[in-house]
mmCIF file of C-alpha atoms (C1' of nucleotides) in Angstrom:
data_model
loop_
_atom_site.group_PDB
_atom_site.id
_atom_site.type_symbol
_atom_site.label_atom_id
_atom_site.label_comp_id
_atom_site.label_asym_id
_atom_site.label_seq_id
_atom_site.Cartn_x
_atom_site.Cartn_y
_atom_site.Cartn_z
ATOM 1 C CA MET Q 100 35.595 14.195 9.878
ATOM 2 C CA GLY Q 101 32.375 15.695 8.585
ATOM 3 C CA LYS Q 102 28.934 14.154 8.341
ATOM 4 C CA LYS Q 103 29.391 10.468 8.994
ATOM 5 C CA GLY Q 104 25.715 10.289 9.868
ATOM 6 C CA GLU Q 105 24.645 11.182 6.366
ATOM 7 C CA GLY Q 106 26.780 8.297 5.136
ATOM 8 C CA ASN Q 107 24.792 5.976 7.372
ATOM 9 C CA ARG Q 108 21.535 7.456 6.192
ATOM 10 C CA GLN Q 109 22.535 6.800 2.611
ATOM 11 C CA ARG Q 110 23.601 3.237 3.385
ATOM 12 C CA ILE Q 111 20.237 2.544 4.997
ATOM 13 C CA LEU Q 112 18.510 4.007 1.972
ATOM 14 C CA ASP Q 113 20.564 1.972 -0.505
ATOM 15 C CA ALA Q 114 20.021 -1.282 1.383
ATOM 16 C CA ALA Q 115 16.310 -0.569 1.792
ATOM 17 C CA GLU Q 116 15.935 0.204 -1.903
ATOM 18 C CA ASN Q 117 17.461 -3.121 -2.842
ATOM 19 C CA LEU Q 118 15.581 -5.135 -0.222
ATOM 20 C CA PHE Q 119 12.220 -3.526 -0.974
ATOM 21 C CA TYR Q 120 12.815 -4.586 -4.563
ATOM 22 C CA LYS Q 121 14.032 -8.123 -3.922
ATOM 23 C CA ARG Q 122 11.780 -9.046 -0.972
ATOM 24 C CA GLY Q 123 8.962 -6.518 -1.237
ATOM 25 C CA TYR Q 124 8.275 -3.616 1.110
ATOM 26 C CA ASN Q 125 6.054 -5.457 3.561
ATOM 27 C CA GLN Q 126 8.320 -8.496 3.726
ATOM 28 C CA THR Q 127 11.418 -6.436 4.452
ATOM 29 C CA SER Q 128 12.100 -6.038 8.173
ATOM 30 C CA PHE Q 129 14.351 -3.596 9.990
ATOM 31 C CA GLN Q 130 16.391 -6.667 10.892
ATOM 32 C CA ASN Q 131 16.951 -7.374 7.175
ATOM 33 C CA ILE Q 132 18.164 -3.818 6.615
ATOM 34 C CA SER Q 133 20.307 -4.027 9.717
ATOM 35 C CA ASP Q 134 21.916 -7.253 8.520
ATOM 36 C CA ALA Q 135 22.672 -5.699 5.140
ATOM 37 C CA THR Q 136 24.223 -2.536 6.556
ATOM 38 C CA ASP Q 137 25.666 -3.622 9.918
ATOM 39 C CA ILE Q 138 23.800 -0.704 11.399
ATOM 40 C CA PRO Q 139 21.748 -1.710 14.447
ATOM 41 C CA ARG Q 140 17.954 -1.570 14.201
ATOM 42 C CA GLY Q 141 17.478 1.045 16.872
ATOM 43 C CA ASN Q 142 19.742 3.452 15.040
ATOM 44 C CA PHE Q 143 17.354 3.697 12.109
ATOM 45 C CA TYR Q 144 15.048 5.878 14.143
ATOM 46 C CA TYR Q 145 17.682 8.539 14.362
ATOM 47 C CA TYR Q 146 17.429 8.980 10.583
ATOM 48 C CA PHE Q 147 13.815 8.009 9.912
ATOM 49 C CA LYS Q 148 10.736 8.343 12.048
ATOM 50 C CA THR Q 149 8.963 5.227 10.707
ATOM 51 C CA LYS Q 150 9.307 2.466 8.141
ATOM 52 C CA GLU Q 151 6.981 4.421 5.877
ATOM 53 C CA ASP Q 152 9.414 7.305 6.064
ATOM 54 C CA ILE Q 153 12.137 5.046 4.723
ATOM 55 C CA LEU Q 154 9.877 4.011 1.864
ATOM 56 C CA ASN Q 155 9.052 7.616 1.033
ATOM 57 C CA ALA Q 156 12.742 8.448 1.000
ATOM 58 C CA VAL Q 157 13.464 5.440 -1.216
ATOM 59 C CA ILE Q 158 10.834 6.541 -3.713
ATOM 60 C CA ASP Q 159 12.157 10.105 -3.631
ATOM 61 C CA ALA Q 160 15.628 8.769 -4.378
ATOM 62 C CA ARG Q 161 14.290 6.715 -7.262
ATOM 63 C CA VAL Q 162 12.516 9.708 -8.756
ATOM 64 C CA VAL Q 163 15.718 11.726 -8.506
ATOM 65 C CA SER Q 164 17.856 9.023 -10.080
ATOM 66 C CA LEU Q 165 15.327 8.290 -12.824
ATOM 67 C CA SER Q 166 15.011 11.997 -13.620
ATOM 68 C CA ALA Q 167 18.781 12.298 -13.743
ATOM 69 C CA MET Q 168 19.054 9.351 -16.107
ATOM 70 C CA LEU Q 169 16.415 10.761 -18.431
ATOM 71 C CA SER Q 170 17.959 14.235 -18.359
ATOM 72 C CA ASN Q 171 21.210 12.605 -19.282
ATOM 73 C CA TYR Q 172 19.605 11.023 -22.343
ATOM 74 C CA ASP Q 173 18.190 14.417 -23.276
ATOM 75 C CA ALA Q 174 21.661 15.924 -23.082
ATOM 76 C CA GLU Q 175 23.612 13.125 -24.742
ATOM 77 C CA VAL Q 176 21.242 11.870 -27.431
ATOM 78 C CA PRO Q 177 19.824 14.374 -29.948
ATOM 79 C CA ASP Q 178 17.190 12.143 -31.546
ATOM 80 C CA PRO Q 179 14.099 11.480 -29.376
ATOM 81 C CA ARG Q 180 13.483 8.119 -31.035
ATOM 82 C CA GLU Q 181 17.030 7.065 -30.214
ATOM 83 C CA ARG Q 182 16.411 8.105 -26.617
ATOM 84 C CA LEU Q 183 13.435 5.758 -26.374
ATOM 85 C CA LEU Q 184 15.437 2.939 -27.923
ATOM 86 C CA MET Q 185 18.228 3.585 -25.480
ATOM 87 C CA PHE Q 186 15.815 3.393 -22.560
ATOM 88 C CA THR Q 187 14.658 -0.004 -23.809
ATOM 89 C CA ASN Q 188 18.264 -1.136 -24.001
ATOM 90 C CA VAL Q 189 18.777 -0.290 -20.357
ATOM 91 C CA LEU Q 190 15.910 -2.602 -19.435
ATOM 92 C CA GLU Q 191 17.665 -5.312 -21.416
ATOM 93 C CA ARG Q 192 20.748 -4.818 -19.288
ATOM 94 C CA ASP Q 193 18.639 -5.396 -16.144
ATOM 95 C CA SER Q 194 16.838 -8.441 -17.523
ATOM 96 C CA ASP Q 195 18.235 -10.847 -14.932
ATOM 97 C CA ASP Q 196 16.883 -8.758 -12.087
ATOM 98 C CA ILE Q 197 13.570 -8.345 -13.875
ATOM 99 C CA MET Q 198 13.165 -12.096 -14.321
ATOM 100 C CA LEU Q 199 13.878 -12.577 -10.627
ATOM 101 C CA SER Q 200 12.045 -9.642 -9.074
ATOM 102 C CA GLY Q 201 10.058 -7.894 -11.805
ATOM 103 C CA CYS Q 202 10.063 -4.191 -12.588
ATOM 104 C CA PRO Q 203 11.250 -2.162 -9.576
ATOM 105 C CA LEU Q 204 8.627 0.510 -10.168
ATOM 106 C CA GLY Q 205 5.770 -1.750 -11.205
ATOM 107 C CA THR Q 206 6.046 -4.383 -8.499
ATOM 108 C CA LEU Q 207 6.303 -1.764 -5.765
ATOM 109 C CA SER Q 208 3.271 0.144 -6.975
ATOM 110 C CA ILE Q 209 1.285 -3.082 -7.310
ATOM 111 C CA GLU Q 210 2.229 -4.113 -3.799
ATOM 112 C CA LEU Q 211 1.304 -0.746 -2.332
ATOM 113 C CA ALA Q 212 -1.992 -0.630 -4.234
ATOM 114 C CA LYS Q 213 -3.226 -3.386 -1.907
ATOM 115 C CA GLY Q 214 -2.512 -1.356 1.206
ATOM 116 C CA ASP Q 215 -2.314 2.232 2.326
ATOM 117 C CA THR Q 216 -3.543 4.741 -0.273
ATOM 118 C CA ALA Q 217 -0.979 7.429 0.557
ATOM 119 C CA LEU Q 218 1.919 5.074 -0.102
ATOM 120 C CA HIS Q 219 0.393 3.878 -3.347
ATOM 121 C CA ASP Q 220 -0.051 7.481 -4.477
ATOM 122 C CA LYS Q 221 3.556 8.167 -3.611
ATOM 123 C CA SER Q 222 4.697 5.222 -5.712
ATOM 124 C CA LYS Q 223 3.003 6.703 -8.776
ATOM 125 C CA GLN Q 224 5.499 9.551 -8.852
ATOM 126 C CA ALA Q 225 8.172 7.583 -10.670
ATOM 127 C CA PHE Q 226 5.624 6.419 -13.229
ATOM 128 C CA ILE Q 227 4.487 9.963 -13.824
ATOM 129 C CA VAL Q 228 8.052 11.113 -14.428
ATOM 130 C CA LEU Q 229 8.629 8.268 -16.866
ATOM 131 C CA CYS Q 230 5.380 8.724 -18.764
ATOM 132 C CA LYS Q 231 5.873 12.470 -19.049
ATOM 133 C CA TRP Q 232 9.365 11.986 -20.423
ATOM 134 C CA MET Q 233 8.184 9.470 -22.990
ATOM 135 C CA GLU Q 234 5.356 11.779 -23.972
ATOM 136 C CA GLU Q 235 7.926 14.515 -24.592
ATOM 137 C CA GLN Q 236 9.904 12.220 -26.845
ATOM 138 C CA PHE Q 237 6.879 11.223 -28.917
ATOM 139 C CA ASP Q 238 5.910 14.878 -29.047
ATOM 140 C CA LEU Q 239 9.344 15.802 -30.358
ATOM 141 C CA MET Q 240 8.898 13.084 -32.964
ATOM 142 C CA GLY Q 241 5.907 15.091 -34.158
ATOM 143 C CA LEU Q 242 3.274 12.574 -33.159
ATOM 144 C CA SER Q 243 -0.109 14.020 -32.265
ATOM 145 C CA ASN Q 244 -1.175 11.353 -29.774
ATOM 146 C CA ALA Q 245 2.048 11.493 -27.770
ATOM 147 C CA ASP Q 246 0.290 11.015 -24.429
ATOM 148 C CA GLU Q 247 -1.403 7.819 -25.548
ATOM 149 C CA LEU Q 248 1.749 6.465 -27.137
ATOM 150 C CA ALA Q 249 3.682 7.103 -23.934
ATOM 151 C CA ILE Q 250 1.308 5.185 -21.741
ATOM 152 C CA ASP Q 251 1.055 2.443 -24.360
ATOM 153 C CA LEU Q 252 4.819 2.036 -24.359
ATOM 154 C CA VAL Q 253 5.028 1.883 -20.579
ATOM 155 C CA SER Q 254 2.118 -0.535 -20.587
ATOM 156 C CA ARG Q 255 3.840 -2.836 -23.073
ATOM 157 C CA LEU Q 256 7.049 -2.750 -21.069
ATOM 158 C CA GLN Q 257 5.166 -3.528 -17.868
ATOM 159 C CA GLY Q 258 3.447 -6.458 -19.516
ATOM 160 C CA ILE Q 259 6.759 -7.844 -20.678
ATOM 161 C CA ASN Q 260 8.248 -7.450 -17.230
ATOM 162 C CA VAL Q 261 5.306 -9.216 -15.608
ATOM 163 C CA MET Q 262 5.565 -12.180 -17.965
ATOM 164 C CA ALA Q 263 9.333 -12.366 -17.566
ATOM 165 C CA ASN Q 264 8.875 -12.390 -13.810
ATOM 166 C CA VAL Q 265 6.072 -14.955 -13.803
ATOM 167 C CA PHE Q 266 7.776 -17.387 -16.185
ATOM 168 C CA ASN Q 267 11.476 -16.571 -15.690
ATOM 169 C CA ASP Q 268 11.787 -16.755 -19.429
ATOM 170 C CA ALA Q 269 14.888 -15.079 -20.862
ATOM 171 C CA GLY Q 270 14.005 -15.973 -24.441
ATOM 172 C CA TYR Q 271 10.667 -14.223 -24.216
ATOM 173 C CA LEU Q 272 12.268 -11.145 -22.721
ATOM 174 C CA LYS Q 273 14.826 -10.906 -25.512
ATOM 175 C CA ARG Q 274 12.256 -11.414 -28.241
ATOM 176 C CA SER Q 275 9.930 -8.837 -26.725
ATOM 177 C CA HIS Q 276 12.583 -6.175 -26.529
ATOM 178 C CA ILE Q 277 13.178 -6.618 -30.233
ATOM 179 C CA GLU Q 278 9.463 -6.262 -30.887
ATOM 180 C CA ILE Q 279 9.254 -3.161 -28.717
ATOM 181 C CA LYS Q 280 12.128 -1.509 -30.528
ATOM 182 C CA LYS Q 281 10.503 -2.403 -33.818
ATOM 183 C CA TRP Q 282 7.298 -0.784 -32.574
ATOM 184 C CA ILE Q 283 9.176 2.361 -31.544
ATOM 185 C CA ASN Q 284 10.744 2.569 -34.986
ATOM 186 C CA GLU Q 285 7.344 2.133 -36.662
ATOM 187 C CA GLN Q 286 5.737 5.130 -34.935
ATOM 188 C CA ASP Q 287 5.452 8.089 -37.257
ATOM 189 C CA MET N 210 -27.610 -32.862 7.773
ATOM 190 C CA GLY N 211 -24.547 -33.962 5.877
ATOM 191 C CA LYS N 212 -21.144 -32.372 5.671
ATOM 192 C CA LYS N 213 -21.443 -28.983 7.278
ATOM 193 C CA GLY N 214 -17.656 -28.932 7.641
ATOM 194 C CA GLU N 215 -17.123 -28.844 3.922
ATOM 195 C CA GLY N 216 -19.326 -25.768 3.817
ATOM 196 C CA ASN N 217 -16.988 -24.098 6.276
ATOM 197 C CA ARG N 218 -13.950 -25.138 4.296
ATOM 198 C CA GLN N 219 -15.452 -23.555 1.213
ATOM 199 C CA ARG N 220 -16.303 -20.358 3.075
ATOM 200 C CA ILE N 221 -12.728 -20.063 4.310
ATOM 201 C CA LEU N 222 -11.489 -20.612 0.778
ATOM 202 C CA ASP N 223 -13.833 -18.025 -0.716
ATOM 203 C CA ALA N 224 -12.941 -15.400 1.875
ATOM 204 C CA ALA N 225 -9.229 -16.119 1.537
ATOM 205 C CA GLU N 226 -9.414 -15.859 -2.250
ATOM 206 C CA ASN N 227 -11.003 -12.441 -2.011
ATOM 207 C CA LEU N 228 -8.705 -11.174 0.766
ATOM 208 C CA PHE N 229 -5.520 -12.458 -0.887
ATOM 209 C CA TYR N 230 -6.613 -10.471 -3.939
ATOM 210 C CA LYS N 231 -7.664 -7.269 -2.179
ATOM 211 C CA ARG N 232 -4.982 -7.150 0.544
ATOM 212 C CA GLY N 233 -2.276 -9.449 -0.800
ATOM 213 C CA TYR N 234 -1.330 -12.863 0.546
ATOM 214 C CA ASN N 235 1.271 -11.701 3.050
ATOM 215 C CA GLN N 236 -0.879 -8.883 4.361
ATOM 216 C CA THR N 237 -3.881 -11.106 4.964
ATOM 217 C CA SER N 238 -4.019 -12.510 8.482
ATOM 218 C CA PHE N 239 -6.018 -15.399 9.885
ATOM 219 C CA GLN N 240 -7.837 -12.743 11.868
ATOM 220 C CA ASN N 241 -8.919 -11.061 8.611
ATOM 221 C CA ILE N 242 -10.294 -14.347 7.286
ATOM 222 C CA SER N 243 -11.934 -15.035 10.604
ATOM 223 C CA ASP N 244 -13.646 -11.644 10.594
ATOM 224 C CA ALA N 245 -14.905 -12.232 7.062
ATOM 225 C CA THR N 246 -16.321 -15.680 7.779
ATOM 226 C CA ASP N 247 -17.229 -15.577 11.480
ATOM 227 C CA ILE N 248 -15.233 -18.760 11.820
ATOM 228 C CA PRO N 249 -12.729 -18.591 14.688
ATOM 229 C CA ARG N 250 -8.995 -18.586 13.861
ATOM 230 C CA GLY N 251 -8.223 -21.849 15.612
ATOM 231 C CA ASN N 252 -10.800 -23.686 13.560
ATOM 232 C CA PHE N 253 -8.876 -23.073 10.346
ATOM 233 C CA TYR N 254 -6.346 -25.685 11.343
ATOM 234 C CA TYR N 255 -8.981 -28.354 11.188
ATOM 235 C CA TYR N 256 -9.285 -27.733 7.444
ATOM 236 C CA PHE N 257 -5.775 -26.551 6.549
ATOM 237 C CA LYS N 258 -2.438 -27.398 8.060
ATOM 238 C CA THR N 259 -0.799 -24.008 7.364
ATOM 239 C CA LYS N 260 -1.456 -20.654 5.725
ATOM 240 C CA GLU N 261 0.489 -21.867 2.697
ATOM 241 C CA ASP N 262 -1.970 -24.742 2.444
ATOM 242 C CA ILE N 263 -4.810 -22.251 2.187
ATOM 243 C CA LEU N 264 -2.958 -20.426 -0.581
ATOM 244 C CA ASN N 265 -2.346 -23.655 -2.472
ATOM 245 C CA ALA N 266 -6.023 -24.528 -2.196
ATOM 246 C CA VAL N 267 -6.989 -21.032 -3.376
ATOM 247 C CA ILE N 268 -4.783 -21.369 -6.444
ATOM 248 C CA ASP N 269 -6.155 -24.851 -7.142
ATOM 249 C CA ALA N 270 -9.655 -23.428 -6.979
ATOM 250 C CA ARG N 271 -8.711 -20.639 -9.362
ATOM 251 C CA VAL N 272 -7.252 -23.086 -11.844
ATOM 252 C CA VAL N 273 -10.412 -25.164 -11.698
ATOM 253 C CA SER N 274 -12.701 -22.168 -12.141
ATOM 254 C CA LEU N 275 -10.586 -20.671 -14.932
ATOM 255 C CA SER N 276 -10.463 -24.011 -16.737
ATOM 256 C CA ALA N 277 -14.213 -24.353 -16.386
ATOM 257 C CA MET N 278 -14.761 -20.874 -17.795
ATOM 258 C CA LEU N 279 -12.526 -21.556 -20.775
ATOM 259 C CA SER N 280 -14.102 -24.954 -21.414
ATOM 260 C CA ASN N 281 -17.432 -23.218 -21.385
ATOM 261 C CA TYR N 282 -16.239 -20.830 -24.104
ATOM 262 C CA ASP N 283 -15.042 -23.805 -26.113
ATOM 263 C CA ALA N 284 -18.472 -25.385 -25.819
ATOM 264 C CA GLU N 285 -20.591 -22.284 -26.373
ATOM 265 C CA VAL N 286 -18.605 -20.298 -28.950
ATOM 266 C CA PRO N 287 -17.613 -22.000 -32.204
ATOM 267 C CA ASP N 288 -15.187 -19.383 -33.521
ATOM 268 C CA PRO N 289 -11.809 -19.257 -31.713
ATOM 269 C CA ARG N 290 -11.376 -15.559 -32.486
ATOM 270 C CA GLU N 291 -14.742 -14.844 -30.912
ATOM 271 C CA ARG N 292 -13.629 -16.787 -27.851
ATOM 272 C CA LEU N 293 -10.611 -14.541 -27.419
ATOM 273 C CA LEU N 294 -12.746 -11.445 -27.844
ATOM 274 C CA MET N 295 -15.175 -12.786 -25.285
ATOM 275 C CA PHE N 296 -12.362 -13.348 -22.798
ATOM 276 C CA THR N 297 -11.344 -9.709 -23.232
ATOM 277 C CA ASN N 298 -14.912 -8.640 -22.597
ATOM 278 C CA VAL N 299 -14.898 -10.455 -19.274
ATOM 279 C CA LEU N 300 -11.894 -8.414 -18.183
ATOM 280 C CA GLU N 301 -13.865 -5.320 -19.078
ATOM 281 C CA ARG N 302 -16.609 -6.441 -16.728
ATOM 282 C CA ASP N 303 -14.049 -6.685 -13.905
ATOM 283 C CA SER N 304 -12.406 -3.345 -14.643
ATOM 284 C CA ASP N 305 -13.374 -1.757 -11.318
ATOM 285 C CA ASP N 306 -11.650 -4.507 -9.372
ATOM 286 C CA ILE N 307 -8.645 -4.350 -11.669
ATOM 287 C CA MET N 308 -8.237 -0.607 -11.133
ATOM 288 C CA LEU N 309 -8.391 -1.160 -7.386
ATOM 289 C CA SER N 310 -6.403 -4.365 -6.974
ATOM 290 C CA GLY N 311 -4.882 -5.282 -10.325
ATOM 291 C CA CYS N 312 -5.068 -8.625 -12.082
ATOM 292 C CA PRO N 313 -5.855 -11.417 -9.588
ATOM 293 C CA LEU N 314 -3.399 -13.787 -11.251
ATOM 294 C CA GLY N 315 -0.668 -11.279 -12.048
ATOM 295 C CA THR N 316 -0.497 -9.472 -8.728
ATOM 296 C CA LEU N 317 -0.411 -12.739 -6.788
ATOM 297 C CA SER N 318 2.371 -14.186 -8.892
ATOM 298 C CA ILE N 319 4.359 -10.955 -8.638
ATOM 299 C CA GLU N 320 3.962 -10.924 -4.873
ATOM 300 C CA LEU N 321 5.008 -14.556 -4.520
ATOM 301 C CA ALA N 322 7.997 -14.090 -6.842
ATOM 302 C CA LYS N 323 9.609 -12.048 -4.062
ATOM 303 C CA GLY N 324 9.337 -14.848 -1.539
ATOM 304 C CA ASP N 325 9.198 -18.612 -1.435
ATOM 305 C CA THR N 326 9.983 -20.295 -4.760
ATOM 306 C CA ALA N 327 7.514 -23.153 -4.332
ATOM 307 C CA LEU N 328 4.599 -20.781 -3.892
ATOM 308 C CA HIS N 329 5.662 -18.707 -6.885
ATOM 309 C CA ASP N 330 5.857 -21.866 -9.005
ATOM 310 C CA LYS N 331 2.401 -22.831 -7.840
ATOM 311 C CA SER N 332 1.040 -19.441 -8.870
ATOM 312 C CA LYS N 333 2.235 -20.009 -12.436
ATOM 313 C CA GLN N 334 -0.307 -22.779 -12.910
ATOM 314 C CA ALA N 335 -3.178 -20.441 -13.705
ATOM 315 C CA PHE N 336 -1.002 -18.567 -16.206
ATOM 316 C CA ILE N 337 -0.021 -21.814 -17.888
ATOM 317 C CA VAL N 338 -3.666 -22.822 -18.262
ATOM 318 C CA LEU N 339 -4.539 -19.433 -19.729
ATOM 319 C CA CYS N 340 -1.591 -19.294 -22.144
ATOM 320 C CA LYS N 341 -2.228 -22.846 -23.349
ATOM 321 C CA TRP N 342 -5.846 -22.062 -24.022
ATOM 322 C CA MET N 343 -5.001 -18.920 -25.955
ATOM 323 C CA GLU N 344 -2.392 -20.827 -27.912
ATOM 324 C CA GLU N 345 -5.081 -23.348 -28.865
ATOM 325 C CA GLN N 346 -7.316 -20.562 -30.116
ATOM 326 C CA PHE N 347 -4.599 -18.982 -32.249
ATOM 327 C CA ASP N 348 -3.733 -22.445 -33.488
ATOM 328 C CA LEU N 349 -7.339 -23.054 -34.506
ATOM 329 C CA MET N 350 -7.212 -19.734 -36.312
ATOM 330 C CA GLY N 351 -4.481 -21.292 -38.446
ATOM 331 C CA LEU N 352 -1.665 -19.085 -37.178
ATOM 332 C CA SER N 353 1.771 -20.653 -37.200
ATOM 333 C CA ASN N 354 3.241 -18.728 -34.261
ATOM 334 C CA ALA N 355 0.335 -19.458 -31.923
ATOM 335 C CA ASP N 356 2.567 -19.880 -28.883
ATOM 336 C CA GLU N 357 4.150 -16.456 -29.322
ATOM 337 C CA LEU N 358 0.816 -14.783 -30.008
ATOM 338 C CA ALA N 359 -0.645 -16.310 -26.863
ATOM 339 C CA ILE N 360 2.066 -15.004 -24.585
ATOM 340 C CA ASP N 361 1.997 -11.649 -26.379
ATOM 341 C CA LEU N 362 -1.718 -11.326 -25.733
ATOM 342 C CA VAL N 363 -1.377 -12.209 -22.065
ATOM 343 C CA SER N 364 1.547 -9.812 -21.834
ATOM 344 C CA ARG N 365 -0.470 -6.975 -23.317
ATOM 345 C CA LEU N 366 -3.358 -7.654 -20.974
ATOM 346 C CA GLN N 367 -1.019 -7.749 -17.995
ATOM 347 C CA GLY N 368 0.507 -4.429 -19.019
ATOM 348 C CA ILE N 369 -2.903 -2.861 -19.275
ATOM 349 C CA ASN N 370 -3.884 -4.194 -15.877
ATOM 350 C CA VAL N 371 -0.704 -2.873 -14.288
ATOM 351 C CA MET N 372 -1.240 0.612 -15.693
ATOM 352 C CA ALA N 373 -4.910 0.609 -14.710
ATOM 353 C CA ASN N 374 -3.916 -0.388 -11.195
ATOM 354 C CA VAL N 375 -1.091 2.143 -10.903
ATOM 355 C CA PHE N 376 -3.065 5.090 -12.255
ATOM 356 C CA ASN N 377 -6.676 4.098 -11.480
ATOM 357 C CA ASP N 378 -7.517 5.278 -14.944
ATOM 358 C CA ALA N 379 -10.818 3.988 -16.313
ATOM 359 C CA GLY N 380 -10.452 5.831 -19.611
ATOM 360 C CA TYR N 381 -7.159 4.162 -20.346
ATOM 361 C CA LEU N 382 -8.590 0.758 -19.519
ATOM 362 C CA LYS N 383 -11.525 1.233 -21.878
ATOM 363 C CA ARG N 384 -9.360 2.504 -24.719
ATOM 364 C CA SER N 385 -6.890 -0.352 -24.296
ATOM 365 C CA HIS N 386 -9.546 -3.014 -24.447
ATOM 366 C CA ILE N 387 -10.662 -1.592 -27.770
ATOM 367 C CA GLU N 388 -7.080 -1.680 -29.021
ATOM 368 C CA ILE N 389 -6.632 -5.255 -27.835
ATOM 369 C CA LYS N 390 -9.766 -6.398 -29.577
ATOM 370 C CA LYS N 391 -8.616 -4.627 -32.729
ATOM 371 C CA TRP N 392 -5.295 -6.459 -32.437
ATOM 372 C CA ILE N 393 -7.077 -9.798 -32.029
ATOM 373 C CA ASN N 394 -9.119 -9.103 -35.138
ATOM 374 C CA GLU N 395 -5.997 -8.156 -37.090
ATOM 375 C CA GLN N 396 -4.226 -11.475 -36.503
ATOM 376 C CA ASP N 397 -4.326 -13.700 -39.551
ATOM 377 C "C1'" DG Z 227 25.547 10.194 16.963
ATOM 378 C "C1'" DT Z 228 25.623 5.442 18.264
ATOM 379 C "C1'" DC Z 229 24.102 1.370 20.383
ATOM 380 C "C1'" DT Z 230 21.562 -1.962 23.758
ATOM 381 C "C1'" DA Z 231 17.684 -3.282 26.057
ATOM 382 C "C1'" DT Z 232 13.095 -3.514 26.038
ATOM 383 C "C1'" DA Z 233 8.078 -2.389 25.349
ATOM 384 C "C1'" DT Z 234 4.111 -3.559 22.698
ATOM 385 C "C1'" DC Z 235 1.690 -5.664 19.428
ATOM 386 C "C1'" DG Z 236 -0.053 -9.021 16.111
ATOM 387 C "C1'" DA Z 237 1.263 -12.858 13.459
ATOM 388 C "C1'" DG Z 238 0.952 -18.168 12.670
ATOM 389 C "C1'" DA Z 239 0.364 -22.174 15.107
ATOM 390 C "C1'" DT Z 240 -0.941 -25.599 19.042
ATOM 391 C "C1'" DA Z 241 -3.474 -27.937 23.024
ATOM 392 C "C1'" DG Z 242 -7.143 -29.494 24.716
ATOM 393 C "C1'" DA Z 243 -12.064 -28.814 26.492
ATOM 394 C "C1'" DC Z 244 -16.585 -29.589 24.729
ATOM 395 C "C1'" DG U 219 -16.318 -30.822 14.268
ATOM 396 C "C1'" DT U 220 -16.132 -26.635 16.869
ATOM 397 C "C1'" DC U 221 -14.258 -23.235 19.799
ATOM 398 C "C1'" DT U 222 -11.187 -20.879 23.519
ATOM 399 C "C1'" DA U 223 -6.996 -20.152 25.562
ATOM 400 C "C1'" DT U 224 -2.432 -19.909 24.926
ATOM 401 C "C1'" DC U 225 2.395 -20.489 23.060
ATOM 402 C "C1'" DT U 226 6.155 -18.650 20.456
ATOM 403 C "C1'" DC U 227 8.121 -15.705 17.485
ATOM 404 C "C1'" DG U 228 9.321 -11.626 15.034
ATOM 405 C "C1'" DA U 229 7.638 -7.195 13.779
ATOM 406 C "C1'" DT U 230 7.839 -1.861 14.590
ATOM 407 C "C1'" DA U 231 8.938 1.287 17.762
ATOM 408 C "C1'" DT U 232 10.811 3.550 22.204
ATOM 409 C "C1'" DA U 233 13.893 4.735 26.255
ATOM 410 C "C1'" DG U 234 17.813 5.841 27.723
ATOM 411 C "C1'" DA U 235 22.934 4.758 28.553
ATOM 412 C "C1'" DC U 236 27.227 5.995 26.475
#
DNA sequence: GTCTATATCGAGATAGAC
DNA sequence: GTCTATCTCGATATAGAC
């Protein structure tokens, strides 16, 4: 048999991650998560003390999965510039979701910035991981202002995601990704 | 004597505009607006049929005030490039609010994108006004791809605002505004 | 571990007195 | 026009049976 409970915990986490993204954290109810998992509301409290606990666990899971993805690039792709280009390509793959719901990291952090400070701070973690990784890549490319380039790249990507979300414009998204990749190739 | 009621309507609108920005639309209650205005909850329904009606009126007011601001630039500043630089300077003036609560237009649209479609569509209106105006300025500057430049500029500004909001970083905000103004001056 | 029933609260909205 | 009292609903959270 084994740990069936951990399976339930993971299912709650997966459903919450998706719903927090598609509906927003505050607009996602336990009922929504229950409907998506067929796990009754009351059962959630066996795995998580509060709704905030679920959010913290979701962010932890995101940090882990993002870190794993980036480590994978480090292992599979020798050239740091190629790694950055590959990251941009992944965003292209998710462009439908981004047009509908924006950037998973950005929209969550923006939502939480308007509420509790502790949750907003927590949401920064994924951004910090991403920025640090990009800084490493620019550093490996021998660029002196790697920290500024990293935040500039994330900033550009966030801007693109916001506009894609506001206007639901696929053409703009496609064009911008080309521009971003051009920009990455120009840095030296 | 005159229309005291319209004064109340305006006070509700002003308080709602501020609270929707600082707390988010969904996280702002009638009680919050009541506390801010000293107008009892029940009275709101004399001026607005629903909470969505208040939001629609807030967005209408923003469109009017943004249009007025831009028309004022058109009247006061002859050079279109100077107008764009002046717009950027205004954002600099609001940088404390942006670090705390993000871009008033962007964060609202992002929040509404996760819910009702009609409200999200409504929230685009301010963006459309802004993009059109910027397009006009680039057009007056004799640039052929004015439409793309306009959305690129808004995109860059949105990215900056997101990062400033996520990281509460004043230094980044200041540096980015310089870069943006450099970019505006480079376009020809 | 799992599930049902329920407590408690605050939300948007309404009715009607003044 | 203004204000109070109240309705209804859905939210998070808890208690306790199985």
